[in-house]
Amino acid sequence: MALITKSIKGTQDVLPSESHKVRFVEQTALEIAGNCGFREIRIPVFEHTELFQRGVGDTTDVVQKEMYTFLDKGERSITLRPEGTAGVVRSYLENGLYNEAMPQKLCYLVSCYRYEKPQAGRLREFHQFGLECLGTASPAADAEVISIANDIFSFLGVSGLQLEINSIGCPECRKEYHKALHDYFESRKEELCHTCLERLERNPMRILDCKSPVCSEIAKGAPKVTDFLCDDCRAHFEAVQGYLKAMEIEFTVNPSIVRGLDYYTRTVFEFVSTGIGAQGTVCGGGRYDGLVEEIGGAHTPALGFAIGIERLMLLMEKQGLPFPEREKCALYIVTMGEKASLEAAKIASALRKEGVEVQFDVVGRSVKAQMKYANKLGAQFTVVLGDSELESGVVRLKNMESGEETEVALSDFENAFLRASLSESLKGLEELGVDADIDIDELMNKNLF
Ligand code: HAM
């Protein structure tokens, strides 16, 4: 296949048959976060490379191996965001959001870019729903943030996700830990990969999430961070667990979770599935009490998480979970001749203003071809409009599912259509067992449809 008709490795299209599902998932996440006070923020797709080097950390796999970095025409080093947190924190500082109500609760939908080896659930362009809560060190905030991810998964009906939590301590208690890790890895130095040899001196914790099979095998025997927590960090971690229990959120403590980004402190967590292959982490997050300061702001404890949209969709599809149906064409107007086409344009325009999806022939097809097209669209109603209908002022509105036809005066068409469409929706509700005691006339009079 020619290069220009092939998408770039590790990227994927979302086609119209799927896009409503993604929109549903994203909307659900935004609404659930919104109920906890998180407001959407939109940030640029690229930032100065230094932001990620400083924020995410220049000893991480993400920064060392996976970033899409280039020089722009002004010779500035630019990077496509590999994640959302650093950009959100940059925007929080640049726009003085710390002067507004604190804590700042921000959420976002972003595309992210990482030059990783593509496989199921691992892409080079992927999407995240994430949120960040800036300005609180309280363990109650940790539990609230975790509970939001939990609520999103429950609302969507996702099952089998394990919540795993850990504490990786603060810079103070981590000093001891780094020393212990250094000693451990030093003894296996000969076997480590080239990147990890460098990490050994600069940040031995990063060896723990190296993807090379040899390094990750060695990492299994490394000292555990939980054995090195200071009293404050230990108390904080216990309090987080207390809140989670009070909120009846099931979790396990997994001392191996250290997360792959440098900014984390104290609580870290992941929601992991065993049902979608090797890339089972659907959501990852944690505290980053030092990041705002690292990027140039005042000391601001904060935390957040990000859910990988593609991984979540993969899991939902695997579990056969229901999605709302794709919006269907409510009315297709089949036309014969120019006059009818003009009338159809008028009706379509009026009904579209009422929020109804209406289509009519914009190709110049035969009546038969138009009917075929209306069927393909899954139109709920059709109406045929030609010279004789225009002359008599009467048309036949056809319910495509039942085949039932109703004669309607053209002068009253919009009203009659809305009534028929509403009655169809109410029937649908009744079939679902919803007792919809609604008077259509009353609704129509009050313009409430
Ligand atoms: P992360 O663990 O690097 O954390 O990514 C979060 C989620 O994004 C992962 O759990 C996964 O579902 C998805 N993801 C990551 N890489 C890929 C990929 N190559 N292909 C498909 N999905 C992927 C962060 O990005 C942090 N910023 C999360 C956070 C927010 N921590 C605090 N606040």
GROMACS .gro file of C-alpha atoms and ligand atoms in nm:
model
  482
    1MET     CA    1   0.000   0.000   0.000
    2ALA     CA    2   0.123   0.351  -0.077
    3LEU     CA    3   0.280   0.524   0.220
    4ILE     CA    4   0.037   0.814   0.224
    5THR     CA    5  -0.264   0.589   0.271
    6LYS     CA    6  -0.112   0.410   0.567
    7SER     CA    7  -0.125   0.546   0.921
    8ILE     CA    8   0.194   0.577   1.124
    9LYS     CA    9   0.291   0.271   1.329
   10GLY     CA   10   0.140   0.285   1.677
   11THR     CA   11  -0.140   0.524   1.584
   12GLN     CA   12  -0.502   0.438   1.522
   13ASP     CA   13  -0.816   0.593   1.378
   14VAL     CA   14  -1.145   0.602   1.563
   15LEU     CA   15  -1.412   0.542   1.302
   16PRO     CA   16  -1.771   0.672   1.315
   17SER     CA   17  -1.891   0.324   1.415
   18GLU     CA   18  -1.677   0.351   1.733
   19SER     CA   19  -1.642   0.722   1.809
   20HIS     CA   20  -1.969   0.749   2.003
   21LYS     CA   21  -1.839   0.480   2.240
   22VAL     CA   22  -1.521   0.675   2.312
   23ARG     CA   23  -1.724   0.993   2.355
   24PHE     CA   24  -1.951   0.813   2.603
   25VAL     CA   25  -1.653   0.692   2.808
   26GLU     CA   26  -1.488   1.035   2.805
   27GLN     CA   27  -1.813   1.213   2.893
   28THR     CA   28  -1.874   0.971   3.180
   29ALA     CA   29  -1.528   1.039   3.320
   30LEU     CA   30  -1.570   1.417   3.289
   31GLU     CA   31  -1.908   1.404   3.463
   32ILE     CA   32  -1.796   1.183   3.751
   33ALA     CA   33  -1.489   1.402   3.810
   34GLY     CA   34  -1.714   1.708   3.775
   35ASN     CA   35  -1.931   1.581   4.060
   36CYS     CA   36  -1.622   1.600   4.282
   37GLY     CA   37  -1.544   1.955   4.165
   38PHE     CA   38  -1.287   1.880   3.894
   39ARG     CA   39  -1.309   2.129   3.605
   40GLU     CA   40  -1.172   2.062   3.259
   41ILE     CA   41  -0.846   2.223   3.152
   42ARG     CA   42  -0.709   2.213   2.796
   43ILE     CA   43  -0.337   2.234   2.738
   44PRO     CA   44  -0.118   2.238   2.427
   45VAL     CA   45  -0.004   1.919   2.261
   46PHE     CA   46   0.361   2.034   2.270
   47GLU     CA   47   0.572   2.203   2.533
   48HIS     CA   48   0.936   2.300   2.582
   49THR     CA   49   1.136   1.978   2.608
   50GLU     CA   50   1.285   2.097   2.935
   51LEU     CA   51   0.944   2.082   3.105
   52PHE     CA   52   0.935   1.705   3.065
   53GLN     CA   53   1.305   1.661   3.141
   54ARG     CA   54   1.259   1.846   3.469
   55GLY     CA   55   0.903   1.732   3.545
   56VAL     CA   56   0.886   1.369   3.435
   57GLY     CA   57   1.258   1.324   3.506
   58ASP     CA   58   1.556   1.275   3.279
   59THR     CA   59   1.640   0.931   3.414
   60THR     CA   60   1.299   0.787   3.322
   61ASP     CA   61   1.238   0.560   3.022
   62VAL     CA   62   0.981   0.809   2.900
   63VAL     CA   63   1.232   1.096   2.876
   64GLN     CA   64   1.537   0.894   2.781
   65LYS     CA   65   1.387   0.670   2.517
   66GLU     CA   66   1.031   0.757   2.428
   67MET     CA   67   0.982   1.127   2.366
   68TYR     CA   68   0.896   1.279   2.029
   69THR     CA   69   1.137   1.569   2.039
   70PHE     CA   70   1.228   1.801   1.753
   71LEU     CA   71   1.366   2.144   1.681
   72ASP     CA   72   1.106   2.385   1.544
   73LYS     CA   73   1.187   2.640   1.276
   74GLY     CA   74   1.306   2.880   1.548
   75GLU     CA   75   1.556   2.616   1.670
   76ARG     CA   76   1.366   2.559   1.996
   77SER     CA   77   1.356   2.207   2.134
   78ILE     CA   78   0.990   2.104   2.143
   79THR     CA   79   0.837   1.778   2.268
   80LEU     CA   80   0.496   1.625   2.202
   81ARG     CA   81   0.353   1.563   2.549
   82PRO     CA   82   0.418   1.207   2.668
   83GLU     CA   83   0.165   1.264   2.951
   84GLY     CA   84  -0.060   1.538   3.091
   85THR     CA   85   0.061   1.618   3.443
   86ALA     CA   86   0.366   1.831   3.360
   87GLY     CA   87   0.168   2.049   3.118
   88VAL     CA   88  -0.116   2.096   3.368
   89VAL     CA   89   0.129   2.200   3.639
   90ARG     CA   90   0.300   2.438   3.395
   91SER     CA   91  -0.037   2.595   3.311
   92TYR     CA   92  -0.134   2.614   3.681
   93LEU     CA   93   0.181   2.816   3.747
   94GLU     CA   94   0.177   3.028   3.432
   95ASN     CA   95  -0.187   3.127   3.478
   96GLY     CA   96  -0.171   3.184   3.853
   97LEU     CA   97  -0.442   2.927   3.926
   98TYR     CA   98  -0.298   2.910   4.279
   99ASN     CA   99  -0.469   3.248   4.339
  100GLU     CA  100  -0.807   3.083   4.288
  101ALA     CA  101  -0.996   2.848   4.519
  102MET     CA  102  -0.754   2.590   4.656
  103PRO     CA  103  -0.717   2.302   4.620
  104GLN     CA  104  -0.731   2.342   4.243
  105LYS     CA  105  -0.915   2.047   4.098
  106LEU     CA  106  -0.840   2.005   3.728
  107CYS     CA  107  -0.924   1.731   3.481
  108TYR     CA  108  -0.834   1.676   3.117
  109LEU     CA  109  -0.863   1.466   2.805
  110VAL     CA  110  -0.535   1.459   2.615
  111SER     CA  111  -0.359   1.274   2.338
  112CYS     CA  112  -0.010   1.159   2.442
  113TYR     CA  113   0.294   1.050   2.243
  114ARG     CA  114   0.553   0.791   2.340
  115TYR     CA  115   0.795   0.614   2.108
  116GLU     CA  116   0.729   0.268   2.252
  117LYS     CA  117   0.715  -0.071   2.082
  118PRO     CA  118   0.351  -0.096   1.973
  119GLN     CA  119   0.147  -0.397   2.087
  120ALA     CA  120  -0.208  -0.458   2.210
  121GLY     CA  121  -0.283  -0.172   2.452
  122ARG     CA  122   0.045   0.006   2.380
  123LEU     CA  123   0.042   0.279   2.118
  124ARG     CA  124   0.264   0.565   2.013
  125GLU     CA  125  -0.030   0.802   2.009
  126PHE     CA  126  -0.277   0.724   2.286
  127HIS     CA  127  -0.530   0.915   2.493
  128GLN     CA  128  -0.571   0.979   2.861
  129PHE     CA  129  -0.841   1.105   3.086
  130GLY     CA  130  -0.660   1.248   3.385
  131LEU     CA  131  -0.709   1.467   3.684
  132GLU     CA  132  -0.486   1.666   3.916
  133CYS     CA  133  -0.568   1.798   4.262
  134LEU     CA  134  -0.319   2.069   4.359
  135GLY     CA  135  -0.275   2.216   4.706
  136THR     CA  136  -0.348   1.943   4.958
  137ALA     CA  137  -0.133   1.694   5.146
  138SER     CA  138  -0.428   1.533   5.324
  139PRO     CA  139  -0.472   1.157   5.290
  140ALA     CA  140  -0.844   1.232   5.239
  141ALA     CA  141  -0.750   1.383   4.901
  142ASP     CA  142  -0.559   1.065   4.805
  143ALA     CA  143  -0.866   0.859   4.882
  144GLU     CA  144  -1.097   1.100   4.698
  145VAL     CA  145  -0.881   1.091   4.385
  146ILE     CA  146  -0.859   0.710   4.394
  147SER     CA  147  -1.235   0.687   4.451
  148ILE     CA  148  -1.303   0.888   4.135
  149ALA     CA  149  -1.114   0.638   3.918
  150ASN     CA  150  -1.295   0.361   4.102
  151ASP     CA  151  -1.634   0.527   4.041
  152ILE     CA  152  -1.561   0.571   3.670
  153PHE     CA  153  -1.485   0.201   3.634
  154SER     CA  154  -1.791   0.098   3.838
  155PHE     CA  155  -2.024   0.328   3.647
  156LEU     CA  156  -1.902   0.183   3.318
  157GLY     CA  157  -1.954  -0.167   3.456
  158VAL     CA  158  -1.588  -0.270   3.427
  159SER     CA  159  -1.505  -0.566   3.648
  160GLY     CA  160  -1.190  -0.750   3.749
  161LEU     CA  161  -0.974  -0.440   3.798
  162GLN     CA  162  -0.738  -0.470   4.093
  163LEU     CA  163  -0.648  -0.152   4.278
  164GLU     CA  164  -0.288  -0.176   4.395
  165ILE     CA  165  -0.139   0.092   4.615
  166ASN     CA  166   0.200   0.166   4.763
  167SER     CA  167   0.390   0.449   4.927
  168ILE     CA  168   0.729   0.545   4.787
  169GLY     CA  169   0.798   0.794   5.065
  170CYS     CA  170   0.938   1.145   5.062
  171PRO     CA  171   1.286   1.259   4.951
  172GLU     CA  172   1.404   1.230   5.313
  173CYS     CA  173   1.315   0.867   5.372
  174ARG     CA  174   1.409   0.780   5.018
  175LYS     CA  175   1.774   0.865   5.078
  176GLU     CA  176   1.816   0.547   5.283
  177TYR     CA  177   1.623   0.350   5.026
  178HIS     CA  178   1.837   0.474   4.739
  179LYS     CA  179   2.145   0.367   4.929
  180ALA     CA  180   2.005   0.018   4.985
  181LEU     CA  181   1.902  -0.008   4.619
  182HIS     CA  182   2.242   0.114   4.505
  183ASP     CA  183   2.416  -0.153   4.714
  184TYR     CA  184   2.186  -0.424   4.580
  185PHE     CA  185   2.222  -0.333   4.212
  186GLU     CA  186   2.594  -0.265   4.247
  187SER     CA  187   2.637  -0.634   4.331
  188ARG     CA  188   2.466  -0.729   3.998
  189LYS     CA  189   2.622  -0.448   3.796
  190GLU     CA  190   2.766  -0.675   3.526
  191GLU     CA  191   2.418  -0.790   3.419
  192LEU     CA  192   2.242  -0.450   3.398
  193CYS     CA  193   2.163  -0.282   3.064
  194HIS     CA  194   2.359   0.021   2.952
  195THR     CA  195   2.087   0.272   3.054
  196CYS     CA  196   2.052   0.114   3.398
  197LEU     CA  197   2.426   0.138   3.459
  198GLU     CA  198   2.387   0.514   3.428
  199ARG     CA  199   2.073   0.504   3.646
  200LEU     CA  200   2.265   0.317   3.914
  201GLU     CA  201   2.459   0.633   3.992
  202ARG     CA  202   2.190   0.893   3.925
  203ASN     CA  203   1.860   0.733   4.033
  204PRO     CA  204   1.868   0.359   4.113
  205MET     CA  205   1.489   0.354   4.166
  206ARG     CA  206   1.442   0.384   3.789
  207ILE     CA  207   1.608   0.044   3.741
  208LEU     CA  208   1.294  -0.100   3.904
  209ASP     CA  209   1.080  -0.016   3.603
  210CYS     CA  210   1.330  -0.089   3.326
  211LYS     CA  211   1.154  -0.290   3.057
  212SER     CA  212   1.457  -0.504   2.969
  213PRO     CA  213   1.383  -0.865   3.077
  214VAL     CA  214   1.721  -0.908   3.250
  215CYS     CA  215   1.695  -0.587   3.453
  216SER     CA  216   1.334  -0.652   3.551
  217GLU     CA  217   1.427  -1.003   3.670
  218ILE     CA  218   1.707  -0.861   3.885
  219ALA     CA  219   1.470  -0.591   4.013
  220LYS     CA  220   1.241  -0.858   4.159
  221GLY     CA  221   1.490  -0.926   4.438
  222ALA     CA  222   1.557  -0.558   4.520
  223PRO     CA  223   1.484  -0.408   4.865
  224LYS     CA  224   1.126  -0.281   4.905
  225VAL     CA  225   1.060   0.089   4.954
  226THR     CA  226   0.794   0.026   5.221
  227ASP     CA  227   1.066  -0.099   5.455
  228PHE     CA  228   1.230   0.245   5.447
  229LEU     CA  229   0.939   0.485   5.510
  230CYS     CA  230   0.982   0.758   5.772
  231ASP     CA  231   0.720   0.792   6.049
  232ASP     CA  232   0.528   1.069   5.869
  233CYS     CA  233   0.512   0.884   5.540
  234ARG     CA  234   0.409   0.563   5.714
  235ALA     CA  235   0.131   0.746   5.904
  236HIS     CA  236   0.014   0.911   5.581
  237PHE     CA  237   0.001   0.578   5.402
  238GLU     CA  238  -0.193   0.419   5.685
  239ALA     CA  239  -0.440   0.708   5.687
  240VAL     CA  240  -0.496   0.670   5.311
  241GLN     CA  241  -0.575   0.303   5.369
  242GLY     CA  242  -0.812   0.397   5.650
  243TYR     CA  243  -1.006   0.627   5.416
  244LEU     CA  244  -1.020   0.365   5.142
  245LYS     CA  245  -1.160   0.111   5.385
  246ALA     CA  246  -1.415   0.364   5.511
  247MET     CA  247  -1.520   0.422   5.149
  248GLU     CA  248  -1.538   0.045   5.097
  249ILE     CA  249  -1.287   0.054   4.811
  250GLU     CA  250  -1.103  -0.275   4.782
  251PHE     CA  251  -0.726  -0.258   4.738
  252THR     CA  252  -0.408  -0.451   4.791
  253VAL     CA  253  -0.074  -0.306   4.900
  254ASN     CA  254   0.187  -0.391   4.639
  255PRO     CA  255   0.535  -0.280   4.751
  256SER     CA  256   0.671  -0.332   4.397
  257ILE     CA  257   0.475  -0.040   4.250
  258VAL     CA  258   0.714   0.251   4.206
  259ARG     CA  259   0.567   0.403   3.884
  260GLY     CA  260   0.777   0.502   3.586
  261LEU     CA  261   0.787   0.879   3.632
  262ASP     CA  262   1.021   1.068   3.863
  263TYR     CA  263   0.781   1.313   4.023
  264TYR     CA  264   0.601   1.070   4.253
  265THR     CA  265   0.620   1.089   4.632
  266ARG     CA  266   0.427   0.896   4.898
  267THR     CA  267   0.107   0.735   4.763
  268VAL     CA  268   0.123   0.566   4.423
  269PHE     CA  269  -0.147   0.345   4.277
  270GLU     CA  270  -0.254   0.148   3.973
  271PHE     CA  271  -0.573  -0.019   3.854
  272VAL     CA  272  -0.460  -0.337   3.685
  273SER     CA  273  -0.646  -0.590   3.472
  274THR     CA  274  -0.531  -0.937   3.384
  275GLY     CA  275  -0.779  -0.954   3.095
  276ILE     CA  276  -0.610  -0.745   2.825
  277GLY     CA  277  -0.262  -0.894   2.798
  278ALA     CA  278   0.072  -0.760   2.909
  279GLN     CA  279  -0.036  -0.395   2.910
  280GLY     CA  280  -0.282  -0.440   3.194
  281THR     CA  281  -0.243  -0.108   3.376
  282VAL     CA  282  -0.555   0.086   3.287
  283CYS     CA  283  -0.497   0.371   3.532
  284GLY     CA  284  -0.191   0.499   3.713
  285GLY     CA  285  -0.136   0.786   3.948
  286GLY     CA  286  -0.012   0.913   4.277
  287ARG     CA  287   0.119   1.207   4.478
  288TYR     CA  288   0.382   1.444   4.350
  289ASP     CA  289   0.441   1.679   4.642
  290GLY     CA  290   0.763   1.821   4.496
  291LEU     CA  291   0.670   1.876   4.130
  292VAL     CA  292   0.523   2.227   4.149
  293GLU     CA  293   0.838   2.344   4.327
  294GLU     CA  294   1.058   2.161   4.076
  295ILE     CA  295   0.891   2.353   3.793
  296GLY     CA  296   0.940   2.687   3.969
  297GLY     CA  297   0.639   2.739   4.200
  298ALA     CA  298   0.591   2.741   4.576
  299HIS     CA  299   0.583   2.413   4.766
  300THR     CA  300   0.243   2.264   4.673
  301PRO     CA  301   0.149   1.909   4.763
  302ALA     CA  302  -0.058   1.753   4.485
  303LEU     CA  303  -0.172   1.430   4.329
  304GLY     CA  304  -0.362   1.284   4.037
  305PHE     CA  305  -0.409   0.995   3.799
  306ALA     CA  306  -0.455   0.918   3.433
  307ILE     CA  307  -0.666   0.648   3.272
  308GLY     CA  308  -0.555   0.515   2.933
  309ILE     CA  309  -0.864   0.548   2.716
  310GLU     CA  310  -0.758   0.284   2.461
  311ARG     CA  311  -0.682   0.030   2.734
  312LEU     CA  312  -1.013   0.102   2.903
  313MET     CA  313  -1.200   0.061   2.572
  314LEU     CA  314  -1.013  -0.264   2.507
  315LEU     CA  315  -1.119  -0.397   2.844
  316MET     CA  316  -1.480  -0.286   2.799
  317GLU     CA  317  -1.499  -0.453   2.458
  318LYS     CA  318  -1.342  -0.773   2.601
  319GLN     CA  319  -1.603  -0.776   2.877
  320GLY     CA  320  -1.883  -0.713   2.627
  321LEU     CA  321  -2.006  -0.409   2.817
  322PRO     CA  322  -2.295  -0.211   2.675
  323PHE     CA  323  -2.247   0.125   2.507
  324PRO     CA  324  -2.526   0.365   2.417
  325GLU     CA  325  -2.638   0.326   2.057
  326ARG     CA  326  -2.497   0.550   1.792
  327GLU     CA  327  -2.725   0.845   1.712
  328LYS     CA  328  -2.942   0.753   1.415
  329CYS     CA  329  -3.093   0.966   1.144
  330ALA     CA  330  -3.440   1.050   1.276
  331LEU     CA  331  -3.591   1.153   0.944
  332TYR     CA  332  -3.488   1.104   0.584
  333ILE     CA  333  -3.678   1.311   0.326
  334VAL     CA  334  -3.689   1.139  -0.010
  335THR     CA  335  -3.733   1.401  -0.282
  336MET     CA  336  -3.839   1.404  -0.645
  337GLY     CA  337  -3.763   1.721  -0.837
  338GLU     CA  338  -3.627   2.062  -0.759
  339LYS     CA  339  -3.935   2.205  -0.588
  340ALA     CA  340  -3.950   1.910  -0.350
  341SER     CA  341  -3.580   1.947  -0.278
  342LEU     CA  342  -3.633   2.311  -0.179
  343GLU     CA  343  -3.922   2.214   0.049
  344ALA     CA  344  -3.708   1.937   0.202
  345ALA     CA  345  -3.431   2.188   0.272
  346LYS     CA  346  -3.685   2.409   0.449
  347ILE     CA  347  -3.825   2.125   0.663
  348ALA     CA  348  -3.477   1.993   0.743
  349SER     CA  349  -3.361   2.334   0.851
  350ALA     CA  350  -3.661   2.387   1.082
  351LEU     CA  351  -3.633   2.043   1.243
  352ARG     CA  352  -3.255   2.064   1.284
  353LYS     CA  353  -3.313   2.379   1.488
  354GLU     CA  354  -3.520   2.159   1.721
  355GLY     CA  355  -3.218   1.930   1.759
  356VAL     CA  356  -3.340   1.656   1.524
  357GLU     CA  357  -3.107   1.475   1.282
  358VAL     CA  358  -3.269   1.514   0.940
  359GLN     CA  359  -3.120   1.430   0.604
  360PHE     CA  360  -3.239   1.470   0.248
  361ASP     CA  361  -3.091   1.396  -0.093
  362VAL     CA  362  -2.793   1.616  -0.173
  363VAL     CA  363  -2.664   1.395  -0.455
  364GLY     CA  364  -2.949   1.387  -0.708
  365ARG     CA  365  -3.023   1.015  -0.673
  366SER     CA  366  -3.330   0.824  -0.788
  367VAL     CA  367  -3.610   0.758  -0.538
  368LYS     CA  368  -3.505   0.393  -0.518
  369ALA     CA  369  -3.144   0.486  -0.445
  370GLN     CA  370  -3.255   0.739  -0.184
  371MET     CA  371  -3.463   0.475  -0.006
  372LYS     CA  372  -3.168   0.238  -0.010
  373TYR     CA  373  -2.950   0.510   0.141
  374ALA     CA  374  -3.211   0.589   0.410
  375ASN     CA  375  -3.213   0.218   0.501
  376LYS     CA  376  -2.835   0.210   0.524
  377LEU     CA  377  -2.845   0.511   0.757
  378GLY     CA  378  -3.100   0.330   0.972
  379ALA     CA  379  -3.339   0.626   0.943
  380GLN     CA  380  -3.625   0.600   1.193
  381PHE     CA  381  -3.878   0.779   0.970
  382THR     CA  382  -3.894   0.860   0.599
  383VAL     CA  383  -4.123   1.079   0.398
  384VAL     CA  384  -4.151   1.102   0.020
  385LEU     CA  385  -4.188   1.448  -0.127
  386GLY     CA  386  -4.270   1.504  -0.497
  387ASP     CA  387  -4.486   1.729  -0.711
  388SER     CA  388  -4.807   1.544  -0.624
  389GLU     CA  389  -4.744   1.576  -0.248
  390LEU     CA  390  -4.666   1.944  -0.289
  391GLU     CA  391  -4.989   1.988  -0.484
  392SER     CA  392  -5.213   1.796  -0.244
  393GLY     CA  393  -5.037   1.933   0.062
  394VAL     CA  394  -5.043   1.585   0.217
  395VAL     CA  395  -4.748   1.350   0.279
  396ARG     CA  396  -4.709   1.002   0.423
  397LEU     CA  397  -4.475   0.975   0.721
  398LYS     CA  398  -4.337   0.623   0.740
  399ASN     CA  399  -4.210   0.457   1.058
  400MET     CA  400  -3.930   0.245   0.914
  401GLU     CA  401  -3.929  -0.009   1.194
  402SER     CA  402  -4.300  -0.088   1.209
  403GLY     CA  403  -4.371  -0.001   0.845
  404GLU     CA  404  -4.669   0.203   0.967
  405GLU     CA  405  -4.761   0.504   0.751
  406THR     CA  406  -4.949   0.814   0.867
  407GLU     CA  407  -5.097   1.086   0.648
  408VAL     CA  408  -4.981   1.428   0.756
  409ALA     CA  409  -5.064   1.777   0.629
  410LEU     CA  410  -4.750   1.937   0.491
  411SER     CA  411  -4.841   2.262   0.664
  412ASP     CA  412  -4.828   2.080   1.001
  413PHE     CA  413  -4.539   1.846   0.913
  414GLU     CA  414  -4.285   1.962   1.174
  415ASN     CA  415  -4.531   1.926   1.460
  416ALA     CA  416  -4.662   1.594   1.338
  417PHE     CA  417  -4.312   1.456   1.297
  418LEU     CA  418  -4.203   1.568   1.647
  419ARG     CA  419  -4.515   1.409   1.794
  420ALA     CA  420  -4.454   1.079   1.611
  421SER     CA  421  -4.088   1.076   1.706
  422LEU     CA  422  -4.166   1.149   2.072
  423SER     CA  423  -4.428   0.877   2.083
  424GLU     CA  424  -4.170   0.633   1.942
  425SER     CA  425  -3.919   0.731   2.214
  426LEU     CA  426  -4.182   0.678   2.486
  427LYS     CA  427  -4.261   0.334   2.343
  428GLY     CA  428  -3.890   0.256   2.367
  429LEU     CA  429  -3.889   0.359   2.734
  430GLU     CA  430  -4.194   0.142   2.807
  431GLU     CA  431  -4.023  -0.154   2.642
  432LEU     CA  432  -3.735  -0.098   2.884
  433GLY     CA  433  -3.986  -0.118   3.171
  434VAL     CA  434  -3.979   0.255   3.247
  435ASP     CA  435  -4.322   0.378   3.351
  436ALA     CA  436  -4.325   0.697   3.142
  437ASP     CA  437  -4.651   0.863   3.238
  438ILE     CA  438  -4.599   1.153   3.001
  439ASP     CA  439  -4.861   1.349   2.813
  440ILE     CA  440  -4.727   1.422   2.463
  441ASP     CA  441  -4.968   1.714   2.412
  442GLU     CA  442  -4.850   1.874   2.733
  443LEU     CA  443  -4.487   1.831   2.632
  444MET     CA  444  -4.551   1.975   2.286
  445ASN     CA  445  -4.739   2.272   2.432
  446LYS     CA  446  -4.461   2.349   2.675
  447ASN     CA  447  -4.196   2.298   2.410
  448LEU     CA  448  -4.029   2.047   2.640
  449PHE     CA  449  -3.920   1.778   2.395
  450HAM     P1  450   0.130   0.664   3.320
  450HAM     O1  451   0.125   0.544   3.408
  450HAM     O2  452   0.257   0.686   3.244
  450HAM     O3  453   0.100   0.790   3.412
  450HAM     O4  454   0.012   0.660   3.218
  450HAM     C1  455  -0.123   0.651   3.263
  450HAM     C2  456  -0.200   0.552   3.181
  450HAM     O5  457  -0.190   0.585   3.042
  450HAM     C3  458  -0.149   0.410   3.187
  450HAM     O6  459  -0.199   0.343   3.301
  450HAM     C4  460  -0.204   0.350   3.059
  450HAM     O7  461  -0.340   0.312   3.077
  450HAM     C5  462  -0.198   0.467   2.964
  450HAM     N1  463  -0.077   0.454   2.878
  450HAM     C6  464   0.050   0.485   2.908
  450HAM     N2  465   0.131   0.460   2.803
  450HAM     C7  466   0.054   0.411   2.705
  450HAM     C8  467   0.077   0.367   2.571
  450HAM     N3  468   0.199   0.371   2.516
  450HAM     N4  469  -0.028   0.324   2.498
  450HAM     C9  470  -0.153   0.321   2.550
  450HAM     N5  471  -0.181   0.363   2.675
  450HAM    C10  472  -0.080   0.407   2.753
  450HAM    C11  473   0.093   0.916   3.367
  450HAM     O8  474   0.092   0.949   3.250
  450HAM    C12  475   0.074   1.018   3.477
  450HAM     N6  476   0.074   1.152   3.417
  450HAM    C13  477  -0.052   0.992   3.556
  450HAM    C14  478  -0.069   1.090   3.668
  450HAM    C15  479  -0.148   1.199   3.668
  450HAM     N7  480  -0.004   1.086   3.783
  450HAM    C16  481  -0.041   1.191   3.856
  450HAM     N8  482  -0.126   1.260   3.786
   0.00000   0.00000   0.00000
